[in-house]
């Protein structure tokens, strides 16, 4: 790993932490808040790629584990990993990786802009939403003692906001690609 990679990982970990400063929106019927930090996960994957994006999220989770209050609402510590949001936090790592992997495979500098935008959107939706939900919803159902389908239906309230975040990640990924490409290129 080069110095540039370490700096980019730390930078995107900081971006995820800063997005946690925005206050969470708590809904009464589901114990998982709506936060802006999932946007940081999508940005890390789309802009840095699979390995560096996942490493940035792992760095944030390491900061959480040692007790720093870097999650939205000032949460931190090991207890977070035993709560209802733990599945989503674990999903962040895999979501950033999948998002980055899809972006690395689909996005090319020589593509038309529309193809790049759609590729970034696909990466953000599949990795940043689908994979994160895949880890988060079963754990939330287990922790809340509710049926999976009931939890999944309640979690649909997150979908509109997450689609907006995916759209923002798409635009940011395209803007960075046009100005300062960071995605590792595959042969």
PDB file of C-alpha atoms in Angstrom:
ATOM      1  CA  UNK A   1       0.000   0.000   0.000  1.00  0.00           C
ATOM      2  CA  UNK A   2       1.398   3.352  -1.019  1.00  0.00           C
ATOM      3  CA  UNK A   3       1.326   6.593   0.957  1.00  0.00           C
ATOM      4  CA  UNK A   4      -1.269   7.947  -1.464  1.00  0.00           C
ATOM      5  CA  UNK A   5      -3.578   5.016  -0.674  1.00  0.00           C
ATOM      6  CA  UNK A   6      -3.223   5.552   3.075  1.00  0.00           C
ATOM      7  CA  UNK A   7      -3.993   9.257   2.711  1.00  0.00           C
ATOM      8  CA  UNK A   8      -7.076   8.561   0.573  1.00  0.00           C
ATOM      9  CA  UNK A   9      -8.327   5.926   3.029  1.00  0.00           C
ATOM     10  CA  UNK A  10      -7.892   8.337   5.945  1.00  0.00           C
ATOM     11  CA  UNK A  11      -9.542  11.150   3.969  1.00  0.00           C
ATOM     12  CA  UNK A  12     -12.637   9.104   3.177  1.00  0.00           C
ATOM     13  CA  UNK A  13     -12.806   7.787   6.740  1.00  0.00           C
ATOM     14  CA  UNK A  14     -12.836  11.443   7.815  1.00  0.00           C
ATOM     15  CA  UNK A  15     -15.599  12.202   5.304  1.00  0.00           C
ATOM     16  CA  UNK A  16     -17.705   9.374   6.745  1.00  0.00           C
ATOM     17  CA  UNK A  17     -17.088  10.705  10.267  1.00  0.00           C
ATOM     18  CA  UNK A  18     -18.003  14.265   9.239  1.00  0.00           C
ATOM     19  CA  UNK A  19     -21.231  13.004   7.675  1.00  0.00           C
ATOM     20  CA  UNK A  20     -21.988  11.591  11.119  1.00  0.00           C
ATOM     21  CA  UNK A  21     -22.116  15.117  12.506  1.00  0.00           C
ATOM     22  CA  UNK A  22     -25.423  15.624  10.759  1.00  0.00           C
ATOM     23  CA  UNK A  23     -28.060  14.730  13.333  1.00  0.00           C
ATOM     24  CA  UNK A  24     -29.754  11.366  12.837  1.00  0.00           C
ATOM     25  CA  UNK A  25     -33.464  11.150  12.127  1.00  0.00           C
ATOM     26  CA  UNK A  26     -35.019   8.605  14.459  1.00  0.00           C
ATOM     27  CA  UNK A  27     -38.306   6.998  13.562  1.00  0.00           C
ATOM     28  CA  UNK A  28     -40.488   5.623  16.317  1.00  0.00           C
ATOM     29  CA  UNK A  29     -41.282   2.288  14.725  1.00  0.00           C
ATOM     30  CA  UNK A  30     -37.738   1.171  13.832  1.00  0.00           C
ATOM     31  CA  UNK A  31     -34.651   1.405  16.083  1.00  0.00           C
ATOM     32  CA  UNK A  32     -32.258   2.299  13.251  1.00  0.00           C
ATOM     33  CA  UNK A  33     -31.835   6.032  12.547  1.00  0.00           C
ATOM     34  CA  UNK A  34     -31.617   7.659   9.142  1.00  0.00           C
ATOM     35  CA  UNK A  35     -28.062   9.026   8.801  1.00  0.00           C
ATOM     36  CA  UNK A  36     -25.908  10.634   6.144  1.00  0.00           C
ATOM     37  CA  UNK A  37     -23.011   8.277   6.833  1.00  0.00           C
ATOM     38  CA  UNK A  38     -24.249   5.683   4.365  1.00  0.00           C
ATOM     39  CA  UNK A  39     -23.557   8.306   1.686  1.00  0.00           C
ATOM     40  CA  UNK A  40     -19.917   8.221   2.783  1.00  0.00           C
ATOM     41  CA  UNK A  41     -19.870   4.459   2.303  1.00  0.00           C
ATOM     42  CA  UNK A  42     -21.160   4.862  -1.265  1.00  0.00           C
ATOM     43  CA  UNK A  43     -18.680   7.675  -1.965  1.00  0.00           C
ATOM     44  CA  UNK A  44     -15.759   5.619  -0.658  1.00  0.00           C
ATOM     45  CA  UNK A  45     -16.661   2.685  -2.900  1.00  0.00           C
ATOM     46  CA  UNK A  46     -17.453   4.716  -6.024  1.00  0.00           C
ATOM     47  CA  UNK A  47     -14.441   6.994  -5.808  1.00  0.00           C
ATOM     48  CA  UNK A  48     -11.716   4.877  -4.190  1.00  0.00           C
ATOM     49  CA  UNK A  49     -12.613   1.434  -5.459  1.00  0.00           C
ATOM     50  CA  UNK A  50     -13.170  -1.838  -3.638  1.00  0.00           C
ATOM     51  CA  UNK A  51     -10.095  -2.299  -1.454  1.00  0.00           C
ATOM     52  CA  UNK A  52      -9.491   1.308  -0.459  1.00  0.00           C
ATOM     53  CA  UNK A  53     -13.212   2.019   0.007  1.00  0.00           C
ATOM     54  CA  UNK A  54     -13.649  -0.966   2.319  1.00  0.00           C
ATOM     55  CA  UNK A  55     -10.466   0.010   4.181  1.00  0.00           C
ATOM     56  CA  UNK A  56     -11.855   3.516   4.787  1.00  0.00           C
ATOM     57  CA  UNK A  57     -15.011   2.031   6.300  1.00  0.00           C
ATOM     58  CA  UNK A  58     -12.968  -0.425   8.380  1.00  0.00           C
ATOM     59  CA  UNK A  59     -10.984   2.527   9.729  1.00  0.00           C
ATOM     60  CA  UNK A  60     -14.206   4.243  10.794  1.00  0.00           C
ATOM     61  CA  UNK A  61     -15.420   1.055  12.482  1.00  0.00           C
ATOM     62  CA  UNK A  62     -12.066   0.743  14.270  1.00  0.00           C
ATOM     63  CA  UNK A  63     -12.548   4.270  15.608  1.00  0.00           C
ATOM     64  CA  UNK A  64     -16.040   3.255  16.753  1.00  0.00           C
ATOM     65  CA  UNK A  65     -14.710   0.096  18.416  1.00  0.00           C
ATOM     66  CA  UNK A  66     -12.112   1.974  20.459  1.00  0.00           C
ATOM     67  CA  UNK A  67     -14.858   4.205  21.782  1.00  0.00           C
ATOM     68  CA  UNK A  68     -14.715   7.380  19.735  1.00  0.00           C
ATOM     69  CA  UNK A  69     -18.182   8.895  19.211  1.00  0.00           C
ATOM     70  CA  UNK A  70     -17.927   9.055  15.419  1.00  0.00           C
ATOM     71  CA  UNK A  71     -21.276   7.549  14.481  1.00  0.00           C
ATOM     72  CA  UNK A  72     -24.274   9.754  13.897  1.00  0.00           C
ATOM     73  CA  UNK A  73     -25.721  10.963  17.170  1.00  0.00           C
ATOM     74  CA  UNK A  74     -22.346  10.699  18.911  1.00  0.00           C
ATOM     75  CA  UNK A  75     -22.462   6.931  19.289  1.00  0.00           C
ATOM     76  CA  UNK A  76     -19.354   4.814  19.654  1.00  0.00           C
ATOM     77  CA  UNK A  77     -17.896   1.921  21.621  1.00  0.00           C
ATOM     78  CA  UNK A  78     -18.215  -1.828  21.429  1.00  0.00           C
ATOM     79  CA  UNK A  79     -21.852  -1.753  22.561  1.00  0.00           C
ATOM     80  CA  UNK A  80     -22.808  -0.404  19.125  1.00  0.00           C
ATOM     81  CA  UNK A  81     -21.758  -3.749  17.640  1.00  0.00           C
ATOM     82  CA  UNK A  82     -24.228  -5.573  19.872  1.00  0.00           C
ATOM     83  CA  UNK A  83     -27.165  -3.281  19.077  1.00  0.00           C
ATOM     84  CA  UNK A  84     -29.790  -3.257  16.347  1.00  0.00           C
ATOM     85  CA  UNK A  85     -27.593  -1.238  13.954  1.00  0.00           C
ATOM     86  CA  UNK A  86     -24.653  -3.681  14.031  1.00  0.00           C
ATOM     87  CA  UNK A  87     -25.740  -5.495  10.867  1.00  0.00           C
ATOM     88  CA  UNK A  88     -25.801  -2.242   8.949  1.00  0.00           C
ATOM     89  CA  UNK A  89     -22.338  -1.316  10.245  1.00  0.00           C
ATOM     90  CA  UNK A  90     -20.903  -4.652   9.118  1.00  0.00           C
ATOM     91  CA  UNK A  91     -22.779  -4.189   5.841  1.00  0.00           C
ATOM     92  CA  UNK A  92     -20.984  -0.890   5.311  1.00  0.00           C
ATOM     93  CA  UNK A  93     -17.671  -2.701   4.806  1.00  0.00           C
ATOM     94  CA  UNK A  94     -19.060  -5.186   2.297  1.00  0.00           C
ATOM     95  CA  UNK A  95     -21.234  -2.492   0.697  1.00  0.00           C
ATOM     96  CA  UNK A  96     -18.237  -0.226   0.067  1.00  0.00           C
ATOM     97  CA  UNK A  97     -16.293  -3.197  -1.311  1.00  0.00           C
ATOM     98  CA  UNK A  98     -19.068  -4.279  -3.691  1.00  0.00           C
ATOM     99  CA  UNK A  99     -19.759  -0.687  -4.708  1.00  0.00           C
ATOM    100  CA  UNK A 100     -16.078  -0.209  -5.515  1.00  0.00           C
ATOM    101  CA  UNK A 101     -15.807  -3.541  -7.300  1.00  0.00           C
ATOM    102  CA  UNK A 102     -18.749  -2.723  -9.560  1.00  0.00           C
ATOM    103  CA  UNK A 103     -17.382   0.771 -10.233  1.00  0.00           C
ATOM    104  CA  UNK A 104     -13.942  -0.651 -11.060  1.00  0.00           C
ATOM    105  CA  UNK A 105     -15.448  -3.173 -13.484  1.00  0.00           C
ATOM    106  CA  UNK A 106     -18.003  -0.941 -15.213  1.00  0.00           C
ATOM    107  CA  UNK A 107     -16.584   2.587 -15.264  1.00  0.00           C
ATOM    108  CA  UNK A 108     -13.969   3.597 -17.845  1.00  0.00           C
ATOM    109  CA  UNK A 109     -12.626   7.060 -18.606  1.00  0.00           C
ATOM    110  CA  UNK A 110     -13.207   6.598 -22.335  1.00  0.00           C
ATOM    111  CA  UNK A 111     -16.927   5.794 -21.890  1.00  0.00           C
ATOM    112  CA  UNK A 112     -19.630   8.323 -22.689  1.00  0.00           C
ATOM    113  CA  UNK A 113     -20.701  10.374 -19.673  1.00  0.00           C
ATOM    114  CA  UNK A 114     -24.147   8.758 -19.485  1.00  0.00           C
ATOM    115  CA  UNK A 115     -22.620   5.270 -19.311  1.00  0.00           C
ATOM    116  CA  UNK A 116     -20.320   6.393 -16.522  1.00  0.00           C
ATOM    117  CA  UNK A 117     -23.213   7.943 -14.597  1.00  0.00           C
ATOM    118  CA  UNK A 118     -25.358   4.824 -14.934  1.00  0.00           C
ATOM    119  CA  UNK A 119     -22.439   2.606 -13.898  1.00  0.00           C
ATOM    120  CA  UNK A 120     -21.807   4.694 -10.780  1.00  0.00           C
ATOM    121  CA  UNK A 121     -25.520   4.631  -9.980  1.00  0.00           C
ATOM    122  CA  UNK A 122     -25.625   0.840 -10.354  1.00  0.00           C
ATOM    123  CA  UNK A 123     -22.591   0.527  -8.084  1.00  0.00           C
ATOM    124  CA  UNK A 124     -24.107   2.778  -5.420  1.00  0.00           C
ATOM    125  CA  UNK A 125     -27.517   1.092  -5.504  1.00  0.00           C
ATOM    126  CA  UNK A 126     -26.243  -2.500  -5.526  1.00  0.00           C
ATOM    127  CA  UNK A 127     -23.345  -2.043  -3.098  1.00  0.00           C
ATOM    128  CA  UNK A 128     -24.385   0.930  -1.014  1.00  0.00           C
ATOM    129  CA  UNK A 129     -28.036  -0.026  -0.618  1.00  0.00           C
ATOM    130  CA  UNK A 130     -28.554  -3.688  -1.539  1.00  0.00           C
ATOM    131  CA  UNK A 131     -25.546  -5.176   0.216  1.00  0.00           C
ATOM    132  CA  UNK A 132     -25.920  -2.967   3.292  1.00  0.00           C
ATOM    133  CA  UNK A 133     -29.596  -3.939   3.591  1.00  0.00           C
ATOM    134  CA  UNK A 134     -28.635  -7.594   3.078  1.00  0.00           C
ATOM    135  CA  UNK A 135     -26.560  -7.458   6.262  1.00  0.00           C
ATOM    136  CA  UNK A 136     -28.633  -4.957   8.217  1.00  0.00           C
ATOM    137  CA  UNK A 137     -32.172  -6.246   7.894  1.00  0.00           C
ATOM    138  CA  UNK A 138     -31.628  -9.827   9.156  1.00  0.00           C
ATOM    139  CA  UNK A 139     -29.686  -8.562  12.178  1.00  0.00           C
ATOM    140  CA  UNK A 140     -32.336  -5.933  12.903  1.00  0.00           C
ATOM    141  CA  UNK A 141     -35.059  -8.595  12.684  1.00  0.00           C
ATOM    142  CA  UNK A 142     -33.105 -10.816  15.071  1.00  0.00           C
ATOM    143  CA  UNK A 143     -32.446  -8.012  17.568  1.00  0.00           C
ATOM    144  CA  UNK A 144     -35.997  -6.660  17.494  1.00  0.00           C
ATOM    145  CA  UNK A 145     -37.592 -10.106  17.709  1.00  0.00           C
ATOM    146  CA  UNK A 146     -39.805  -9.370  14.714  1.00  0.00           C
ATOM    147  CA  UNK A 147     -40.316 -11.420  11.577  1.00  0.00           C
ATOM    148  CA  UNK A 148     -37.884 -10.679   8.767  1.00  0.00           C
ATOM    149  CA  UNK A 149     -40.614  -9.596   6.351  1.00  0.00           C
ATOM    150  CA  UNK A 150     -42.065  -7.213   8.920  1.00  0.00           C
ATOM    151  CA  UNK A 151     -38.622  -5.685   9.447  1.00  0.00           C
ATOM    152  CA  UNK A 152     -38.002  -5.526   5.703  1.00  0.00           C
ATOM    153  CA  UNK A 153     -41.306  -3.733   5.145  1.00  0.00           C
ATOM    154  CA  UNK A 154     -40.507  -1.228   7.904  1.00  0.00           C
ATOM    155  CA  UNK A 155     -37.035  -0.701   6.435  1.00  0.00           C
ATOM    156  CA  UNK A 156     -38.522   0.441   3.134  1.00  0.00           C
ATOM    157  CA  UNK A 157     -38.862   3.868   4.749  1.00  0.00           C
ATOM    158  CA  UNK A 158     -35.079   4.221   4.243  1.00  0.00           C
ATOM    159  CA  UNK A 159     -35.231   3.558   0.501  1.00  0.00           C
ATOM    160  CA  UNK A 160     -36.140   7.049  -0.826  1.00  0.00           C
ATOM    161  CA  UNK A 161     -33.347   8.709   1.159  1.00  0.00           C
ATOM    162  CA  UNK A 162     -30.870   6.016   0.189  1.00  0.00           C
ATOM    163  CA  UNK A 163     -31.741   6.445  -3.486  1.00  0.00           C
ATOM    164  CA  UNK A 164     -31.052  10.174  -3.149  1.00  0.00           C
ATOM    165  CA  UNK A 165     -27.694   9.330  -1.545  1.00  0.00           C
ATOM    166  CA  UNK A 166     -26.941   6.921  -4.403  1.00  0.00           C
ATOM    167  CA  UNK A 167     -27.725   9.701  -6.894  1.00  0.00           C
ATOM    168  CA  UNK A 168     -25.339  12.071  -5.036  1.00  0.00           C
ATOM    169  CA  UNK A 169     -22.643   9.357  -4.999  1.00  0.00           C
ATOM    170  CA  UNK A 170     -23.172   8.864  -8.738  1.00  0.00           C
ATOM    171  CA  UNK A 171     -22.667  12.571  -9.424  1.00  0.00           C
ATOM    172  CA  UNK A 172     -19.636  12.797  -7.130  1.00  0.00           C
ATOM    173  CA  UNK A 173     -18.070   9.666  -8.613  1.00  0.00           C
ATOM    174  CA  UNK A 174     -18.455  11.049 -12.135  1.00  0.00           C
ATOM    175  CA  UNK A 175     -17.111  14.480 -11.126  1.00  0.00           C
ATOM    176  CA  UNK A 176     -14.014  12.985  -9.493  1.00  0.00           C
ATOM    177  CA  UNK A 177     -13.469  10.632 -12.428  1.00  0.00           C
ATOM    178  CA  UNK A 178     -13.590  13.579 -14.842  1.00  0.00           C
ATOM    179  CA  UNK A 179     -11.260  15.780 -12.789  1.00  0.00           C
ATOM    180  CA  UNK A 180      -8.968  13.471 -10.839  1.00  0.00           C
ATOM    181  CA  UNK A 181      -9.512   9.746 -11.487  1.00  0.00           C
ATOM    182  CA  UNK A 182      -8.865   7.618  -8.406  1.00  0.00           C
ATOM    183  CA  UNK A 183     -10.477   4.311  -9.375  1.00  0.00           C
ATOM    184  CA  UNK A 184      -7.964   1.512  -9.891  1.00  0.00           C
ATOM    185  CA  UNK A 185      -8.034   0.507 -13.537  1.00  0.00           C
ATOM    186  CA  UNK A 186      -8.547  -3.137 -14.401  1.00  0.00           C
ATOM    187  CA  UNK A 187      -6.836  -4.676 -17.397  1.00  0.00           C
TER     188      UNK A 187
END
